[in-house]
Amino acid sequence: MLGLLIAKEIREIVYSTKFVLTFGAMSVLILLSFYTGALNYQHALDEGEAAAAELEQDLQNRTSWIGVHASTYLAPRPLEAVVTGLSNDVARSKTVWVEPLAKDNSTRYSEEPVWAMFRAIDLEFILTVVLSLFAIVFAYDSVSGERERGTLSLAMSNSVPRSTFLFGKIAGTFAALFIPLLVPMLLGALMLPFLGVPMQGDDWLRFGLIIAAGGLYLSLFLVLATFVSSFVKRSSDAFLVLTITWIVLVAVVPRAAIYVAGRSVEVPSKASIDFELQKGRLVEFGKISSELSTFEQTHDFSELTREEFESTYDEFFGGLLAEQNRARTERMDRLFENARNRERERERLALLFARISPAASMRIVATTLAHTDVELVFDYEDAVRDYQKTYRQFVVGRAGNAAFTGRNTKPFEPGAKLIDPHDLPRPTFNRRTVASDVSKSLPDIAWLFLINLVMFACAFVSFGRSDLRQPPG
Amino acid sequence: MHSSPLGAATSDNRPDEMLSLIVIRELKSLLLRPRFLVITLTTVGLISATTTLGIQEYHHDEAAFHNKVELNKEILRVHGHWHSYGWAQVFRAPSPLRIFVTGLDDDIGRRERLDRPGTVKLTDPKFAEEPVFALFRPIDVTFVVLYVISLLAIVLSFDAVCGEKERGTLRLVLSNAIPRTTFVFAKFVSMWLALFFPLLLAFLMGALLTTLNAIPFSTTDWVCFSALFGISILYVTVFLSFGLFVSSVVHRPSDSFMILLVIWVAAVLVIPKVATVAASKTTNVATISEVSSEAQTFRRNQQNEILLRRNATVDSIITTSRQVAEGRLSYEANQSWVDAAWKRQNDFEAQKEKEYAEFLQRLNERVDAQKARMTRVAMTLARLSPSASYQIASSSLAGNGINLKARFERAVEDFAVAHKTFADEKIAPAVNGTGQMEPFDVNQLPQFVQPVRPLSEVARDVILDAGLLALWALFGFAAAYVAFLSYDVR
């Protein structure tokens, strides 16, 4: 019986103009999203290669330690083509100096505002926003429509248990909507390697999970629509209620929640951290100046050669700077750690409230699995700070205190390199493992599943008590 | 005289009386239903909510802006001398209109350093510093009108004609010898009024909220706000007229709705975004790698030149040193010759540096021009969709549209020059040795004034898109009119 009901539902839907139009439009959208995603990926890759080449050339032409710097670039990951998330809001290119300095952040959107004007649709947007809307369009009259047409009482007169009927409707609609869409989704994903986005085994697993979450999310809206359809008498009213619910759930709640909850947590601004660091630096500079004058006044350099004087001076000065650097790094670590903790607190609170809406859960799952979530920005910044320390160690190891004074203690030989770019330590940015991302997403997936159950229970109760007869007139 | 649903109305009545009668009928059927209340509450509720959120964010941004300016001043004070003028920074202040239209406000940088006159680059956008807010971008009035109200317009209009046909009332109404033109016009006017008043109420609520919160709106800002209301109405009218049109072509409301939904998806989601991609593919914009490698090639050639010349210089110095060792040349003469040779070498290298800087500048200008062209093409293509026109116009009105970055950077460029000139004058006595520098006073440094757009410039930016929206609405209505005239009402 259930199988029959499902088959009937599928047939009804698939043979309708509604479906043909929807499927056509969605397929075009989906394929387009993969294409634009691939373009985004290519752009980031290109930028990374240029940054590396620039650094290499810069290092090759250095003749003094002043101004020597390294750089890091956050390489794109394949799934960014599927879930844009925050990938265009993260400052990928960072300059790294011997002294820890806060430098300017530029993102894709800040550099090329035309891309921010009409933000590209990615698959996640299609799943979260478009698919849920179409779910409502297909299911808003699942019960009320049949009731109005008179076919509901007819169907139920076949001694079908109400729960079976309900489940058959929902399952049928789900199958009719979701399974055909798997085709363009898989097609698009298979296209990616040909568009220059290499997908590895891990990526396929993540992709599969995102799609599965999308399925859960779609079914949630189908059940919701069926529920509303079962207690609202007229289909058109059901539709209005559902449209408004959709607007509130998908568009309003996540944003409002994030802004209200997010702003309730105070986070020290980058400007205030900058200020603390700069002020500290100035105070240190004053101290160093006075220590240098003391050094000059208390030492007798008359017996030393020029080279001996320079090396003694550099050693002392360099020592002062190294100590200053150490103290500054300590201070910076403290400041940034405090800020980071507050930021994480803000993120936790904001996303917790946002999850009232399943749309937020869906986006959180997708961005976590694709590693384009808020954590990406935090993790990358932390990694850059760690690299800065590694880099400094490397340079000081090579140049000694000349790294701070900028003075070359060796005469310049044409053709000699200050730093061989190939010797430079490479920044490491460890991407999260699949296992950790999956476990991070599990609460949200469970939440989506729970809402599904609750909605189904509501629909079941409501349908169980509803009047099946065709309304008069 | 047979009784008709319109009471005493007969074909003997004057057309405009009939029109108002039908409009009243329509309005009654629209406004007295719960669905109108729902629409009004949704519209007013959403816009009030977004305005409240916008006000909160504006207060936060204002406080952050003032804090940054103060901290920067403090740093300059602590530095304590005119030489450190390069530490001065310029910050972009939040604009009150941002409460209603976020635009690109949070995507564009807010900070500019003044230690590199000649290269201006706004950095540190809000979303880079506070990424949690980028996950779901802010909701503003534009968002509500763009996505929600347009959907509501479709919901109101999709069954305007074909719904009546399905219910059988269309035949009934027209059998009263109501001219078709009157009918379609009445339908349109009543639907329009049913959306106009909620939207008006919502915007008035928004204005009230901002006034109650003492947000500093200038006269220009209020004019822009009113204009925002105007183009919002226009935009909604476009979808109303499209809805009426499709409703007057198909015969089943469900078909009408599906078609309109697809049009909505195409207009709001697809066309603008595809336009940007199409523009990037069809215009020639040098990739970052290409620019980088061009710069590097130029630099490498320069380095080779420098190296060759340097080797030659070193060789000749070795030669003359040997001459000194052999006693054929005096040490002093050689020394002065060596000094001169190194000076020539340094001048040569400095010249090369200058040429490189000029090359880079020309290169960047070329790329900027390409990017500007691509942006123009993208905007033009996007305007195929009325949604894009609305987005462009509303963000232009709020001053945070596509031109924000360029406009602000231009203002900073000018200021940076003035700032440097001022500081150089203060430093001059020490450099020229003509006397003492004045003691440093941070309050004497020129203060950056946020660029203000005159209304004429705003009008110029908006007129095209407002015009396009009006054309779309007219076109939609004309199409509906024509379609309905030949609509089969049986």
Coordinates of C-alpha atoms in Angstrom, one line a residue, chain A residues 17-19 21-22 25 28-29 32 35-36 39 43 45-47 49-51 53-55 57 60-61 85-86 89-91 101-107 109-121 124-125 128-130 133-134 137-138 140 234 236-237 239-240 243-244 246-248 250-252 254-256 258-260 262-264 266-267 269-275 278-279 281-283 343 346-347 350-351 354 359-361 363-364 367 372-374 377-378 381 412 414-415, chain B residues 33-36 38-39 42 46 49 53 56-57 60-61 64 67-68 70-72 74-75 78-79 87 89 91 98 103-104 106-109 111 113 116 121-139 143 147-148 151-152 155 158-159 252 254-255 257-259 261-262 264-265 269-270 272-277 280-281 285 287-290 292 295-297 299-300 303 307 310-311 314 356 371 374-375 378-379 382 387-389 391-392 395 400-402 405:
Chain A
T17 CA 4.4 21.0 -15.9
K18 CA 5.3 22.3 -12.5
F19 CA 7.9 19.7 -12.2
L21 CA 9.8 23.8 -15.2
T22 CA 11.3 23.4 -11.7
A25 CA 15.4 25.7 -13.7
V28 CA 20.5 25.1 -14.9
L29 CA 21.1 26.8 -11.6
L32 CA 25.9 27.1 -13.2
Y35 CA 30.9 26.5 -13.1
T36 CA 31.1 29.7 -11.1
L39 CA 36.1 30.0 -11.6
H43 CA 41.1 32.7 -9.3
L45 CA 44.8 29.3 -7.2
D46 CA 46.1 31.9 -9.6
E47 CA 46.5 34.5 -6.9
E49 CA 50.9 31.2 -7.6
A50 CA 51.5 34.8 -8.2
A51 CA 52.1 35.5 -4.6
A53 CA 56.5 33.8 -7.6
E54 CA 56.6 37.4 -6.3
L55 CA 58.1 36.3 -3.0
Q57 CA 61.8 37.1 -6.9
Q60 CA 66.4 36.8 -4.9
N61 CA 67.1 40.5 -5.2
G85 CA 31.0 30.2 2.7
L86 CA 33.6 32.7 3.8
D89 CA 35.8 37.1 3.0
V90 CA 39.1 35.7 4.3
A91 CA 42.3 37.7 3.7
L101 CA 53.4 43.5 12.8
A102 CA 49.6 43.7 12.2
K103 CA 49.2 44.1 8.5
D104 CA 46.5 45.1 6.2
N105 CA 43.7 42.6 5.3
S106 CA 42.4 42.5 1.8
T107 CA 39.8 40.0 0.7
Y109 CA 35.4 41.1 -2.2
S110 CA 37.2 44.2 -0.9
E111 CA 39.6 44.1 -3.9
E112 CA 37.0 43.4 -6.6
P113 CA 33.7 44.8 -5.3
V114 CA 31.9 43.8 -8.5
W115 CA 31.9 40.2 -7.2
A116 CA 30.4 41.3 -3.9
M117 CA 27.6 43.2 -5.7
F118 CA 25.8 40.1 -6.9
R119 CA 27.3 37.3 -5.0
A120 CA 27.6 34.1 -6.8
I121 CA 25.2 31.3 -6.1
E124 CA 24.8 25.5 -0.7
F125 CA 22.6 28.5 -1.5
T128 CA 19.3 26.2 1.6
V129 CA 17.3 28.8 -0.2
V130 CA 15.9 27.7 -3.5
L133 CA 11.2 27.3 -1.5
F134 CA 10.4 24.8 -4.2
V137 CA 5.6 25.1 -3.8
F138 CA 5.2 21.4 -4.3
Y140 CA 1.7 23.4 0.2
R234 CA -7.7 26.6 1.9
S236 CA -4.0 29.5 -1.0
D237 CA -3.9 30.3 2.7
F239 CA 0.7 28.8 0.7
L240 CA 0.7 32.3 2.2
T243 CA 5.8 31.6 2.3
I244 CA 5.9 33.8 5.3
W246 CA 9.9 30.3 4.8
I247 CA 10.9 34.0 4.7
V248 CA 11.2 34.2 8.5
V250 CA 15.4 31.1 6.0
A251 CA 16.0 34.9 5.6
V252 CA 15.3 36.6 8.9
P254 CA 19.6 33.4 11.1
R255 CA 20.6 37.0 10.3
A256 CA 18.7 38.6 13.2
I258 CA 23.6 36.3 14.6
Y259 CA 23.6 40.1 14.8
V260 CA 21.7 40.3 18.1
G262 CA 26.9 38.3 18.1
R263 CA 26.9 41.9 19.2
S264 CA 26.0 41.0 22.8
E266 CA 32.3 42.3 23.2
V267 CA 35.4 41.5 21.3
S269 CA 38.8 45.3 18.1
K270 CA 41.8 44.8 15.9
A271 CA 42.3 48.6 16.1
S272 CA 42.7 48.5 19.9
I273 CA 45.1 45.6 19.7
D274 CA 47.1 47.5 17.0
F275 CA 47.2 50.5 19.3
Q278 CA 52.2 50.2 18.6
K279 CA 52.3 52.0 21.9
R281 CA 56.7 49.4 20.6
L282 CA 57.2 53.1 21.1
V283 CA 57.8 52.6 24.8
E343 CA 35.6 35.8 19.1
R346 CA 30.8 35.3 20.0
E347 CA 30.7 32.7 17.3
A350 CA 25.6 33.7 17.6
L351 CA 25.4 30.3 15.8
A354 CA 20.9 31.1 14.7
A359 CA 18.5 27.0 7.4
A360 CA 21.3 28.1 9.7
S361 CA 22.0 24.5 10.6
R363 CA 24.6 26.3 6.1
I364 CA 26.7 25.5 9.2
T367 CA 30.5 25.3 5.5
T372 CA 34.8 27.6 4.5
D373 CA 33.3 28.4 7.9
V374 CA 34.2 31.0 10.5
V377 CA 39.4 32.5 9.3
F378 CA 40.5 31.9 12.9
E381 CA 45.2 33.7 11.3
F412 CA 78.1 42.0 -0.7
P414 CA 77.6 40.0 -6.7
G415 CA 75.6 36.8 -7.4
Chain B
R33 CA -9.2 39.3 3.6
P34 CA -6.9 38.1 6.4
R35 CA -4.2 37.8 3.8
F36 CA -3.9 41.5 3.4
V38 CA -0.7 39.2 7.0
I39 CA 1.0 41.0 4.1
T42 CA 4.9 41.0 7.4
L46 CA 10.2 42.9 8.6
A49 CA 13.1 44.5 12.4
L53 CA 19.1 45.7 13.5
Q56 CA 22.2 48.7 16.4
E57 CA 24.9 48.0 13.8
H60 CA 28.4 49.9 16.9
D61 CA 30.1 51.1 13.7
A64 CA 34.2 51.7 16.5
N67 CA 37.5 54.8 18.7
K68 CA 39.8 54.1 15.8
E70 CA 41.1 58.5 18.7
L71 CA 43.5 55.7 19.0
N72 CA 45.3 56.8 15.8
E74 CA 46.9 59.0 20.4
I75 CA 49.6 57.0 18.6
V78 CA 52.9 59.3 21.6
H79 CA 55.3 59.4 18.6
W87 CA 51.6 56.7 11.0
Q89 CA 45.6 56.6 9.1
F91 CA 39.1 55.6 8.4
R98 CA 23.5 52.1 5.9
G103 CA 25.2 47.5 0.1
L104 CA 28.9 46.9 -0.1
D106 CA 30.9 45.7 5.0
D107 CA 32.8 44.3 2.1
I108 CA 34.9 47.3 1.3
G109 CA 37.9 48.2 3.5
R111 CA 41.2 51.8 6.7
R113 CA 47.4 54.2 5.7
R116 CA 52.4 55.5 0.9
K121 CA 44.3 50.8 -1.0
L122 CA 41.4 50.5 1.4
T123 CA 41.9 47.5 3.6
D124 CA 40.3 45.8 6.5
P125 CA 36.7 45.3 5.6
K126 CA 34.4 44.5 8.4
F127 CA 33.7 41.0 7.3
A128 CA 37.4 40.1 7.3
E129 CA 37.7 41.3 10.9
E130 CA 34.4 39.9 12.2
P131 CA 33.8 36.9 10.0
V132 CA 30.8 35.5 12.0
F133 CA 28.7 38.2 10.5
A134 CA 29.6 37.2 7.0
L135 CA 28.1 33.8 7.3
F136 CA 24.6 35.2 6.9
R137 CA 25.0 38.6 5.6
P138 CA 23.1 41.5 7.1
I139 CA 19.4 41.9 6.3
F143 CA 16.8 42.6 1.0
Y147 CA 13.3 39.1 -2.0
V148 CA 10.2 39.3 0.2
L151 CA 7.4 37.4 -3.8
L152 CA 4.4 38.9 -2.1
V155 CA 1.5 36.0 -4.5
F158 CA -0.5 35.5 -10.0
D159 CA -4.2 34.6 -10.0
R252 CA -4.6 28.0 -14.6
S254 CA -0.9 27.0 -10.6
D255 CA 0.8 27.3 -14.0
F257 CA 2.5 30.8 -10.3
M258 CA 5.2 28.4 -11.4
I259 CA 6.1 30.6 -14.4
L261 CA 8.4 31.8 -9.7
V262 CA 10.8 30.8 -12.4
W264 CA 11.5 35.5 -10.1
V265 CA 14.4 33.1 -9.7
L269 CA 19.1 35.1 -8.5
V270 CA 20.4 34.1 -11.9
P272 CA 22.7 39.4 -12.1
K273 CA 25.2 36.7 -11.0
V274 CA 25.6 35.2 -14.5
A275 CA 26.2 38.7 -15.8
T276 CA 29.3 39.1 -13.6
V277 CA 30.7 35.8 -14.8
S280 CA 34.7 38.5 -16.6
K281 CA 34.9 35.9 -19.4
V285 CA 41.3 41.5 -17.5
T287 CA 45.0 37.9 -14.1
I288 CA 47.1 38.5 -11.0
S289 CA 49.7 36.1 -12.3
E290 CA 50.0 37.9 -15.6
S292 CA 52.9 39.9 -11.4
A295 CA 56.3 43.3 -13.3
Q296 CA 58.9 40.6 -12.5
T297 CA 60.2 40.4 -16.0
R299 CA 62.4 44.1 -12.8
R300 CA 64.6 41.1 -13.8
Q303 CA 68.5 43.9 -12.3
L307 CA 74.4 44.0 -12.3
R310 CA 77.9 47.3 -11.2
N311 CA 80.4 44.8 -12.4
V314 CA 83.8 47.3 -9.7
Y356 CA 60.2 50.6 -11.9
K371 CA 38.7 46.0 -14.1
M374 CA 34.6 44.7 -16.7
T375 CA 32.6 46.1 -13.9
A378 CA 28.8 43.3 -15.7
M379 CA 26.5 46.1 -14.5
A382 CA 23.0 42.5 -15.0
S387 CA 16.3 43.2 -9.5
A388 CA 19.8 44.2 -10.5
S389 CA 18.6 47.7 -11.3
Q391 CA 20.0 46.7 -6.1
I392 CA 22.3 49.1 -8.0
S395 CA 23.0 51.0 -3.0
N400 CA 27.7 52.2 -0.7
G401 CA 27.3 50.8 -4.2
I402 CA 29.9 49.8 -6.7
K405 CA 35.7 52.1 -3.1

